[in-house]
PDB file of C-alpha atoms and ligand atoms in Angstrom:
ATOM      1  CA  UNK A 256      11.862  -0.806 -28.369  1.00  0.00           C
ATOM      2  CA  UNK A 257      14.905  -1.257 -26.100  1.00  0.00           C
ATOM      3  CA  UNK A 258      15.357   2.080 -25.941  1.00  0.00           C
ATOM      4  CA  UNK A 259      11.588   2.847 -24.540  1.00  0.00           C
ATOM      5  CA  UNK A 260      12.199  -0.030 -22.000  1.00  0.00           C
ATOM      6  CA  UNK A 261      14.821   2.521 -20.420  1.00  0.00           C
ATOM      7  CA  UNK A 262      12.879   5.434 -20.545  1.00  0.00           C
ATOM      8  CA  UNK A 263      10.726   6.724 -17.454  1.00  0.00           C
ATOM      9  CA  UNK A 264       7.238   5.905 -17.906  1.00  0.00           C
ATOM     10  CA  UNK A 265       5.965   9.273 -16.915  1.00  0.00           C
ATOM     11  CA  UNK A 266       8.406  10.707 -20.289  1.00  0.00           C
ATOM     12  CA  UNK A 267       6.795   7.758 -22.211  1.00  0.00           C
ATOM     13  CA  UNK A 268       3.001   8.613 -21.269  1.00  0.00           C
ATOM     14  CA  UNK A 269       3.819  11.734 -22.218  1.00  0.00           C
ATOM     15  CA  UNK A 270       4.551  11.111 -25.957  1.00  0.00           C
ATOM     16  CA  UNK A 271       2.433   8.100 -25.985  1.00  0.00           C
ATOM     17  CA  UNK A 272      -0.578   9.085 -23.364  1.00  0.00           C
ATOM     18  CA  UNK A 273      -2.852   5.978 -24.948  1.00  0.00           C
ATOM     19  CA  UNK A 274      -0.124   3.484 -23.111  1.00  0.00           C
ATOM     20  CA  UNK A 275      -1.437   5.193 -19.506  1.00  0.00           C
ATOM     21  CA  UNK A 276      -4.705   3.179 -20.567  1.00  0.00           C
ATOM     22  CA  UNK A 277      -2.739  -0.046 -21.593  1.00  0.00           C
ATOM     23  CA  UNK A 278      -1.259  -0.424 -18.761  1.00  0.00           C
ATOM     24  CA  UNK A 279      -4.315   0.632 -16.336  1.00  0.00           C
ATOM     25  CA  UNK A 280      -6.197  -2.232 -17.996  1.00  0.00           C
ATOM     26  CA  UNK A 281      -3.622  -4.684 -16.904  1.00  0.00           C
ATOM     27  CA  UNK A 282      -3.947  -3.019 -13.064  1.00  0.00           C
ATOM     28  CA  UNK A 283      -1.139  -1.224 -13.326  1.00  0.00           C
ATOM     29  CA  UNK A 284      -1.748   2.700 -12.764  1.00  0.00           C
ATOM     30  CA  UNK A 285       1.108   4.903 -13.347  1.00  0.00           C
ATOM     31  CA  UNK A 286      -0.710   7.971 -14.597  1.00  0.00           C
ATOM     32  CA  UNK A 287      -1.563   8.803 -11.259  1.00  0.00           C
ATOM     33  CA  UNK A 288       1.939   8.337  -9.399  1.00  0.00           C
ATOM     34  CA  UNK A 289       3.033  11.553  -8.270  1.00  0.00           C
ATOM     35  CA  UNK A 290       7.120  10.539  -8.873  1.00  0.00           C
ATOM     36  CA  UNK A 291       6.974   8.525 -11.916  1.00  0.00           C
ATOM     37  CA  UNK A 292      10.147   8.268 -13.223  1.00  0.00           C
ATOM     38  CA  UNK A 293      10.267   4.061 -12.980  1.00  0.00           C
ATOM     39  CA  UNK A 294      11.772   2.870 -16.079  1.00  0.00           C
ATOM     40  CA  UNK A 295       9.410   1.165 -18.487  1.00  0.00           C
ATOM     41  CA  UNK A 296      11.176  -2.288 -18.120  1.00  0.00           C
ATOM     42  CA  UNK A 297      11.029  -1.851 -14.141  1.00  0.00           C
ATOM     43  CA  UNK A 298       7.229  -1.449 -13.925  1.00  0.00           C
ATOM     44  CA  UNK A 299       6.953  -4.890 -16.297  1.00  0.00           C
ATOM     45  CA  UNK A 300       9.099  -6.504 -13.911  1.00  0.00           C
ATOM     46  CA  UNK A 301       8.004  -5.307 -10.784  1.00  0.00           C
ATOM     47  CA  UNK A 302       4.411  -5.821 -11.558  1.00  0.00           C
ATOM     48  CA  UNK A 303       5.229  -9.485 -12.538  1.00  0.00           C
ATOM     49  CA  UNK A 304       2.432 -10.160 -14.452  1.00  0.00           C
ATOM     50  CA  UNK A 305       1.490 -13.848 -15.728  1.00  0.00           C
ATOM     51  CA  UNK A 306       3.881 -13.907 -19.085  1.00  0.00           C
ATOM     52  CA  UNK A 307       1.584 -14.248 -21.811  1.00  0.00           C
ATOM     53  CA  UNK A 308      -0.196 -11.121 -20.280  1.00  0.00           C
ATOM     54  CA  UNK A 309       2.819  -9.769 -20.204  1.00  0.00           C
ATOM     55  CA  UNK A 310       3.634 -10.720 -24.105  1.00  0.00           C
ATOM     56  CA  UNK A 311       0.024  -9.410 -24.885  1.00  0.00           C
ATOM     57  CA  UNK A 312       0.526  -6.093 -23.111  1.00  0.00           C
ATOM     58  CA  UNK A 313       4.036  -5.133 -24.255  1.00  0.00           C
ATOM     59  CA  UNK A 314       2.896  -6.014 -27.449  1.00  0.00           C
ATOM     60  CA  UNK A 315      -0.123  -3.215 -27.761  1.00  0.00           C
ATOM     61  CA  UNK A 316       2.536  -0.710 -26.107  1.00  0.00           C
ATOM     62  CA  UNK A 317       4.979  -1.397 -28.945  1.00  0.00           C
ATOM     63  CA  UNK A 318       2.293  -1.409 -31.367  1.00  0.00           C
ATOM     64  CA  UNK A 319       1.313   2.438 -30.350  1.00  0.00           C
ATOM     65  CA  UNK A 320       5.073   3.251 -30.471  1.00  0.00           C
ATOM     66  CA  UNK A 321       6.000   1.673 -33.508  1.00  0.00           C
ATOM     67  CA  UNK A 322       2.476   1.443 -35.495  1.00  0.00           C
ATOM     68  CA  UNK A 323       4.236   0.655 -38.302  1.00  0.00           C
ATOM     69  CA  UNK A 324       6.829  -1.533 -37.590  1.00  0.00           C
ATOM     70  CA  UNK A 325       5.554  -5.448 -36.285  1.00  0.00           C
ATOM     71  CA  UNK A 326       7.545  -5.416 -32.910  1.00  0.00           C
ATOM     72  CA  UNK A 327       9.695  -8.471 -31.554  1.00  0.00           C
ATOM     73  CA  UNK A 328       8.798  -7.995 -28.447  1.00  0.00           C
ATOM     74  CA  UNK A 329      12.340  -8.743 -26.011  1.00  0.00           C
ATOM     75  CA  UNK A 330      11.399 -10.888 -22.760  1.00  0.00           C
ATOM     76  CA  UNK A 331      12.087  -8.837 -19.748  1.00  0.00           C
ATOM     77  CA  UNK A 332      14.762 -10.815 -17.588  1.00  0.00           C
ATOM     78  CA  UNK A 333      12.993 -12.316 -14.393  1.00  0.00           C
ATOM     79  CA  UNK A 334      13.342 -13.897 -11.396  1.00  0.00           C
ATOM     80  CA  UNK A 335      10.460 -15.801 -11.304  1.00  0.00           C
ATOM     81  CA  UNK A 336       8.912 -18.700 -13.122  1.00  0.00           C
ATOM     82  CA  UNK A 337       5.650 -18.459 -15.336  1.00  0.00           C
ATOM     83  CA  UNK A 338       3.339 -20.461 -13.068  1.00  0.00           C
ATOM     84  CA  UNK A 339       0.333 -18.933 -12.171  1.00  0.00           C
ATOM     85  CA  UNK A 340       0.324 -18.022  -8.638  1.00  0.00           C
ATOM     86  CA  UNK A 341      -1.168 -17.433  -5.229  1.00  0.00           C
ATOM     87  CA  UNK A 342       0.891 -14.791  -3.593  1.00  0.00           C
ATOM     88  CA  UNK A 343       3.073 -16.922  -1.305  1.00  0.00           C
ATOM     89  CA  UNK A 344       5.048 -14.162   1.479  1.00  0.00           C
ATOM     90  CA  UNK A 345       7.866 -15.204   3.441  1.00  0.00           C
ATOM     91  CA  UNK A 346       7.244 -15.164   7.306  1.00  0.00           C
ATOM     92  CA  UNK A 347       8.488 -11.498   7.392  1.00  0.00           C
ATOM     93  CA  UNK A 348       6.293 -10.477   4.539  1.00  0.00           C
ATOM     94  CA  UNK A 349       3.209 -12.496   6.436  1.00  0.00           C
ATOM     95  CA  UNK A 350       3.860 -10.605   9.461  1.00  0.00           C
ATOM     96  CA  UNK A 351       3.105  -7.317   7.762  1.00  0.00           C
ATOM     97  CA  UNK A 352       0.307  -8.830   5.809  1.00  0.00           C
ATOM     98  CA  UNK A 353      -1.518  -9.929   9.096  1.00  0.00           C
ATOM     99  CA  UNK A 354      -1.559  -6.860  10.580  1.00  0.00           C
ATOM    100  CA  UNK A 355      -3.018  -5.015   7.301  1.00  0.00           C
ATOM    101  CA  UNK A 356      -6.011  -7.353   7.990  1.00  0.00           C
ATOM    102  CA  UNK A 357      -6.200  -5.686  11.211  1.00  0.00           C
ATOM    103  CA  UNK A 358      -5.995  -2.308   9.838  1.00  0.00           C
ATOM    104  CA  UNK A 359      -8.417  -3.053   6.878  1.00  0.00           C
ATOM    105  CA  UNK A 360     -11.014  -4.087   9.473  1.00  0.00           C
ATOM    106  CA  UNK A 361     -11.077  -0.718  11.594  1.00  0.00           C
ATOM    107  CA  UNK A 362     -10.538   1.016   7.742  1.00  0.00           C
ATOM    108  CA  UNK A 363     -14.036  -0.974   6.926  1.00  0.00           C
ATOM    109  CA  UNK A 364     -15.384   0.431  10.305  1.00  0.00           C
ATOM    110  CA  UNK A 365     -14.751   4.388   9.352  1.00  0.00           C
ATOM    111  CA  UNK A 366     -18.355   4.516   7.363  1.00  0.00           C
ATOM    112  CA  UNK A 367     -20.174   3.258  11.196  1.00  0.00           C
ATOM    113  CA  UNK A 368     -17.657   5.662  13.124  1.00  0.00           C
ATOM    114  CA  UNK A 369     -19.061   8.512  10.554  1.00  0.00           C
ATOM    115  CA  UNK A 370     -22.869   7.638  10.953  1.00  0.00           C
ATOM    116  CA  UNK A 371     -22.197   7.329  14.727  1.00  0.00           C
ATOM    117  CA  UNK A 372     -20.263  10.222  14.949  1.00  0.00           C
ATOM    118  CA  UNK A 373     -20.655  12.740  18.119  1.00  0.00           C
ATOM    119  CA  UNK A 374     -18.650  15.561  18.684  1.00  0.00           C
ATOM    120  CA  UNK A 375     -20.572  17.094  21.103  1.00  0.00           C
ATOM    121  CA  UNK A 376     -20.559  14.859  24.049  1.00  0.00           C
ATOM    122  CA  UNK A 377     -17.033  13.790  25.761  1.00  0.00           C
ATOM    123  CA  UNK A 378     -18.066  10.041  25.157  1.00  0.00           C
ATOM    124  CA  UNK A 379     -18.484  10.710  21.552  1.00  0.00           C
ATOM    125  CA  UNK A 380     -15.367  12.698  21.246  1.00  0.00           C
ATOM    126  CA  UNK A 381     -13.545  10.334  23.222  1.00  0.00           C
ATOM    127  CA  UNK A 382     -14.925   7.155  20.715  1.00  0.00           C
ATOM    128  CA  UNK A 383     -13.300   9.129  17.755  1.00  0.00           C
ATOM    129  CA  UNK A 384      -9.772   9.835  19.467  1.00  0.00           C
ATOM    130  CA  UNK A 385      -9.523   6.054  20.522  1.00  0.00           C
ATOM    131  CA  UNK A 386      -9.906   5.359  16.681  1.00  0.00           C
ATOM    132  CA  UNK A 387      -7.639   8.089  15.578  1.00  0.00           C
ATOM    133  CA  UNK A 388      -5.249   5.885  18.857  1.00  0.00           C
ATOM    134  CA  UNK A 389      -5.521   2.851  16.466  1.00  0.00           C
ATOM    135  CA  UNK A 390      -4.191   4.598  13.354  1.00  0.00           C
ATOM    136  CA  UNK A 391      -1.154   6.206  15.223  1.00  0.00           C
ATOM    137  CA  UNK A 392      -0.427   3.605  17.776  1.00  0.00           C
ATOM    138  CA  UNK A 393      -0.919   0.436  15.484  1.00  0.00           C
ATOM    139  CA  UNK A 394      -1.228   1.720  11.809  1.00  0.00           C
ATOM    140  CA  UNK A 395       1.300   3.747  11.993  1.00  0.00           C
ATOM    141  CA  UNK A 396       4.087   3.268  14.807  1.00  0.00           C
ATOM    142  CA  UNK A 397       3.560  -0.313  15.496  1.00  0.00           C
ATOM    143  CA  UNK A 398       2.811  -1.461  11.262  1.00  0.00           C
ATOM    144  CA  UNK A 399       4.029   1.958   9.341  1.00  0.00           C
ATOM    145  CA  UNK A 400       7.322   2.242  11.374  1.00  0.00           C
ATOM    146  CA  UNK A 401       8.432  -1.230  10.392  1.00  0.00           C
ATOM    147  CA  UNK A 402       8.237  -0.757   6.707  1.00  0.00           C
ATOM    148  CA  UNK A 403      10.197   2.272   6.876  1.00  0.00           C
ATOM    149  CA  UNK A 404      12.669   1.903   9.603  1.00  0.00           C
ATOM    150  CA  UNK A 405      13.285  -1.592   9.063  1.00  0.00           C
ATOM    151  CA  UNK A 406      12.167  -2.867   5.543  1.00  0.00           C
ATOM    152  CA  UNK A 407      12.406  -0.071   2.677  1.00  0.00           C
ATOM    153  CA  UNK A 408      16.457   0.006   4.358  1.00  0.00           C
ATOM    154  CA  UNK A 409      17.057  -3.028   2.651  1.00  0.00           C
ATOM    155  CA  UNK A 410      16.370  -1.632  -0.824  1.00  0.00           C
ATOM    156  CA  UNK A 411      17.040   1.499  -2.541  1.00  0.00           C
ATOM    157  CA  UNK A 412      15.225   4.388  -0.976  1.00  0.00           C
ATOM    158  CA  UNK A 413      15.497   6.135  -3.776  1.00  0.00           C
ATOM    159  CA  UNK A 414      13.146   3.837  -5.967  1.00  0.00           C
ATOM    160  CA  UNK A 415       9.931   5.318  -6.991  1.00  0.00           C
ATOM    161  CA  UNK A 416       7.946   2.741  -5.938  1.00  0.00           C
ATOM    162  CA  UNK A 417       9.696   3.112  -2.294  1.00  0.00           C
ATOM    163  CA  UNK A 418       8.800   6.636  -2.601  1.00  0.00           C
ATOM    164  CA  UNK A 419       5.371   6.275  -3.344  1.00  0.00           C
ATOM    165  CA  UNK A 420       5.064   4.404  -0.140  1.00  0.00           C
ATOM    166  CA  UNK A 421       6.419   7.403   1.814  1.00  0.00           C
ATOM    167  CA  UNK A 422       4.196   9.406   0.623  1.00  0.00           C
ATOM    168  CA  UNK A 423       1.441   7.578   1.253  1.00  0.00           C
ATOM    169  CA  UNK A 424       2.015   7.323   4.865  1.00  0.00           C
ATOM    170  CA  UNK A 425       3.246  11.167   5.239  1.00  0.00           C
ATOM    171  CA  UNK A 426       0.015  11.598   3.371  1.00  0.00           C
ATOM    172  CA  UNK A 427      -2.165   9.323   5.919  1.00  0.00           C
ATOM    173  CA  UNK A 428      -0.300  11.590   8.717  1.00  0.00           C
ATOM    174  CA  UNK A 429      -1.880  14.572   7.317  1.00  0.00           C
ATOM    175  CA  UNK A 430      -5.134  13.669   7.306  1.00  0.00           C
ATOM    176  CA  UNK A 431      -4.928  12.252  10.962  1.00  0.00           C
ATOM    177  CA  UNK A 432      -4.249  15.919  11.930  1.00  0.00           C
ATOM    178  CA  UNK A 433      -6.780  17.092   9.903  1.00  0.00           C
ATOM    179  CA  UNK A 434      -9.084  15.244  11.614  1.00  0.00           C
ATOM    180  CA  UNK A 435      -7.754  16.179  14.919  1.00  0.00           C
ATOM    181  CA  UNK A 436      -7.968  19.611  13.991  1.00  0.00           C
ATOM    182  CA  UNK A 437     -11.481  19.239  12.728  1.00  0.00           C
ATOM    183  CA  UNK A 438     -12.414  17.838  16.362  1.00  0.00           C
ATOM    184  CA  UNK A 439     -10.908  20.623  17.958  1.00  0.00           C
ATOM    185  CA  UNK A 440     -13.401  23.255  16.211  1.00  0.00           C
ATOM    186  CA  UNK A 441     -16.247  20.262  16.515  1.00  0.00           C
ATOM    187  CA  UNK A 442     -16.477  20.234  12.673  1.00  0.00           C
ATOM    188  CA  UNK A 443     -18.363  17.134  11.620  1.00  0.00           C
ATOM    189  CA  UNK A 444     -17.660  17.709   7.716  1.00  0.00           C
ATOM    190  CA  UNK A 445     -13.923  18.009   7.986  1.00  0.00           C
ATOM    191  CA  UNK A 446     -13.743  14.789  10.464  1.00  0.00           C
ATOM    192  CA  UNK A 447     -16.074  12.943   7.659  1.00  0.00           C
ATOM    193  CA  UNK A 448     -13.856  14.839   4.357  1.00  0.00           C
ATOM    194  CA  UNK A 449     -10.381  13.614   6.091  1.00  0.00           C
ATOM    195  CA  UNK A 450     -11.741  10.025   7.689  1.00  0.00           C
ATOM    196  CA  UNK A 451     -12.896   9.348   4.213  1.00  0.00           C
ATOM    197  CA  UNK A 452     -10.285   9.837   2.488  1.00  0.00           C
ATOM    198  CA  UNK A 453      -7.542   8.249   4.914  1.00  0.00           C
ATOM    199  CA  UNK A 454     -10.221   5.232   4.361  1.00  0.00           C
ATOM    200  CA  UNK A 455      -9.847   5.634   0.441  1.00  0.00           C
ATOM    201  CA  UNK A 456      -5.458   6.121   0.784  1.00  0.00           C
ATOM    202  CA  UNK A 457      -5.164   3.035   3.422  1.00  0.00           C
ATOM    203  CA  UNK A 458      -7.842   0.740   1.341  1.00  0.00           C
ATOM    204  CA  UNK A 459      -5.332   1.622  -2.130  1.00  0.00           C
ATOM    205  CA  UNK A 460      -1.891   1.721   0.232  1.00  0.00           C
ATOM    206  CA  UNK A 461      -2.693  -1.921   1.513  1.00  0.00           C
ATOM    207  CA  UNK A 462      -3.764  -3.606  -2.524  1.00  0.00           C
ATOM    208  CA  UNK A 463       0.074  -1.838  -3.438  1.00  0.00           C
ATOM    209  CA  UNK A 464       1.914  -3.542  -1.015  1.00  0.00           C
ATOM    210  CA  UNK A 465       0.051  -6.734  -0.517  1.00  0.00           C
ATOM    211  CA  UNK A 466      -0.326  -7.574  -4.602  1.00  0.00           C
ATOM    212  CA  UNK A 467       3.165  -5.586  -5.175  1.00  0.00           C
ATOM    213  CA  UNK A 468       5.898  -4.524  -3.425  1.00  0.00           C
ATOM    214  CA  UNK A 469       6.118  -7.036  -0.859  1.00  0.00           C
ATOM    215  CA  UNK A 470       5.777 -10.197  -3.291  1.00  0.00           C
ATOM    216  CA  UNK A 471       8.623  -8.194  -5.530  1.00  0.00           C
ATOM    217  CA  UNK A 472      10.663  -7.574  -2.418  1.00  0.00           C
ATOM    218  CA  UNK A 473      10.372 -11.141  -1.459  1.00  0.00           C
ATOM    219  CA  UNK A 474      11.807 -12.178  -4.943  1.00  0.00           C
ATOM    220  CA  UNK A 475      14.670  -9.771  -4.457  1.00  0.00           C
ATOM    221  CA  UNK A 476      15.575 -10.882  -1.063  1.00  0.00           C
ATOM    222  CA  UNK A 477      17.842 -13.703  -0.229  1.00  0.00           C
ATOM    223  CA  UNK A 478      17.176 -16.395   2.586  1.00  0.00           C
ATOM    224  CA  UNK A 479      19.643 -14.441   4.934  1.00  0.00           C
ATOM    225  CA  UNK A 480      18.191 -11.178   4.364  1.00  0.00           C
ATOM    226  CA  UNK A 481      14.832 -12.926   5.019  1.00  0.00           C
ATOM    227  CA  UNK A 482      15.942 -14.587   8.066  1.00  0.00           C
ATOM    228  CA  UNK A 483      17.628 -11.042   9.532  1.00  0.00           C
ATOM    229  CA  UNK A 484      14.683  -9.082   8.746  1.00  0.00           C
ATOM    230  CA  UNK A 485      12.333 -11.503  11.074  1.00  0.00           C
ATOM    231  CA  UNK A 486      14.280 -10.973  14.014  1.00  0.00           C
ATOM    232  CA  UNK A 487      14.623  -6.989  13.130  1.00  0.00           C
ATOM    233  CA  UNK A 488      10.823  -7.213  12.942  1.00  0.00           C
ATOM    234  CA  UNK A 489      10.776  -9.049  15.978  1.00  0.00           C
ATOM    235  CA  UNK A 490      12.816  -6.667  18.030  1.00  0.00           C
ATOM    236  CA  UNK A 491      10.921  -3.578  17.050  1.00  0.00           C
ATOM    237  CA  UNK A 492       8.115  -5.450  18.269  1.00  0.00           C
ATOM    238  CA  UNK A 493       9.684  -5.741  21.386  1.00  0.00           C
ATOM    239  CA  UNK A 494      10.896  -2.337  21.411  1.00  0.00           C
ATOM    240  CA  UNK A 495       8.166  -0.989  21.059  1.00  0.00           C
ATOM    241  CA  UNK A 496       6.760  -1.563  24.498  1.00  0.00           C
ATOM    242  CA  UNK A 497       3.307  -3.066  24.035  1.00  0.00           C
ATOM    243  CA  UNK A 498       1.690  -5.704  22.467  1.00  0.00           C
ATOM    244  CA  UNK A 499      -0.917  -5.697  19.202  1.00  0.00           C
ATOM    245  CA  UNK A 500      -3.696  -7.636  21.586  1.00  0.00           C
ATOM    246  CA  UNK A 501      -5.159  -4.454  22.920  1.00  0.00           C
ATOM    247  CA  UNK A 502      -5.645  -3.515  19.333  1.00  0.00           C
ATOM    248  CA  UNK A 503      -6.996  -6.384  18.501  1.00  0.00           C
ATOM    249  CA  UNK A 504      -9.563  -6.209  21.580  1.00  0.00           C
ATOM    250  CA  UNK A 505     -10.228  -2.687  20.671  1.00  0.00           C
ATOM    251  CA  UNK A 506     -11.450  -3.473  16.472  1.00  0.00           C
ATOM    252  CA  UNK A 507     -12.986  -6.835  18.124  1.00  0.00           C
ATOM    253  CA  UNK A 508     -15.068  -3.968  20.339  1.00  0.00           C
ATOM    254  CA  UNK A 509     -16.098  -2.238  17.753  1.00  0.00           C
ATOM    255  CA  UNK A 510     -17.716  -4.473  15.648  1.00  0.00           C
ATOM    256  CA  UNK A 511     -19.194  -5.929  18.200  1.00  0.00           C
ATOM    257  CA  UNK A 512     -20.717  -2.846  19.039  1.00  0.00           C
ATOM    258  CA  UNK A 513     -21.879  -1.348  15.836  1.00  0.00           C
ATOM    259  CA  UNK A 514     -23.458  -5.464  14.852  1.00  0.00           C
ATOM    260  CA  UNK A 515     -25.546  -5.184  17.724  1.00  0.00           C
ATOM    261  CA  UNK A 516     -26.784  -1.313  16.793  1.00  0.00           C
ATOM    262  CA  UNK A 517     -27.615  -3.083  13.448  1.00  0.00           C
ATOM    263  CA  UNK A 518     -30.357  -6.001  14.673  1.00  0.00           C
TER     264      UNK A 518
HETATM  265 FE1  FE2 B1168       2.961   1.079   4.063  1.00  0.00          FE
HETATM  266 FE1  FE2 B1169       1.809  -1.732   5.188  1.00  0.00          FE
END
């Protein structure tokens, strides 16, 4: 089993696909990654499930690699203790986690910003571009630039799940100039195709780092690192010339707006 435990899970699916569906059941969906090559003992411990779970998964793996052999399962080496848990971030970590709930509010917006959706009037075009402001101005520059310039730097970049991440905002990037595109030519259905499906990347982005990476980050952090990475966050802030309030103002706006279309 040892052996498997350093093997990339994408080269284990492969000659075992039924553990893709053991491990989906326990929320953890590898089929799907584009990069895949995480080790098998990486994914147990960056996922940091509960430990009997953990047993009780690594168990039914073994048992489709081995069916005839009755597997000691090895404990994989952690840095955590088994209590259960609410996710508790350090202050850097709750910084970033804040402003997701920002971006998860104008993200639950995009199905009002479709059914209100007017390209044909400057007003109307105007509403959409001071969304697609939010994504690039706050998602992106303000939140997105943070994680790359500043956080991912303190790991390896070369980390699947680190690349993942990348791709998921290059990915987000695309579809914002789809969608720019699409209002250029005043075509409703690509807006609606590429808003949708930024909606569908962010919503899945935000779960990955929130339940994920940042609560295995914090673990592999020390107190120092911590501590620096505040005041790096902090600076960019500062650097970046404005503050998050007229973002905050704007989302506020909006649902303001589409609560009183509603009664
Ligand atoms: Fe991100
Ligand atoms: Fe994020």
């Amino acid at each position: 089993m040892e052996a498997y435990l350093n093997k990339g899970i994408k080269e284990v699916i492969d000659e075992f696909p039924e553990v893709e569906k053991i491990l989906d059941e326990y929320g953890i969906g590898c089929g799907p990654c584009s990069v895949g090559t995480c080790l098998l003992k990486d994914i147990v411990e960056i996922h940091d499930l509960p430990l009997d779970k953990e047993q009780e998964m690594m168990t039914r793996v073994a048992t489709i690699i081995y069916p005839d052999k009755i597997i000691e399962f090895p404990q994989i080496q952690r840095k955590t203790d088994d209590k259960p848990k609410k996710i508790k971030y350090s202050p850097p970590m709750k910084k970033l986690v804040e402003e997701h709930l920002l971006i998860k509010r104008w993200v639950a917006l995009i199905p009002e910003v479709l059914n209100n959706l007017d390209v044909d009037s400057e007003e109307g075009r105007q509403r959409l571009l001071d969304g697609v402001d939010f994504i690039r101005s706050y998602a992106d520059k303000y939140h997105h630039a943070k994680e790359e310039e500043v956080l991912f730097k303190y790991f390896d970049e070369d980390l699947d799940i680190l690349k993942v991440m990348h791709e998921d905002h290059e990915r987000g990037r695309s579809h914002v100039r789809a969608i720019l595109e699409a209002l250029e030519r005043r075509d409703k259905a690509a807006i609606a195709e590429h808003l949708n499906a930024y909606r569908e990347l962010l919503t899945e982005h935000i779960k990955k780092e929130d339940e994920i990476l940042y609560p295995w980050m914090d673990r592999n952090l020390s107190d120092a690192q911590i501590g620096k990475l505040f005041s790096e966050f902090t600076k960019a802030d500062e650097e970046m010339g404005y503050s998050s309030d007229k973002y905050e103002v704007f989302i506020h706006n909006l649902e303001k707006n589409f609560l009183q279309k509603e009664k």
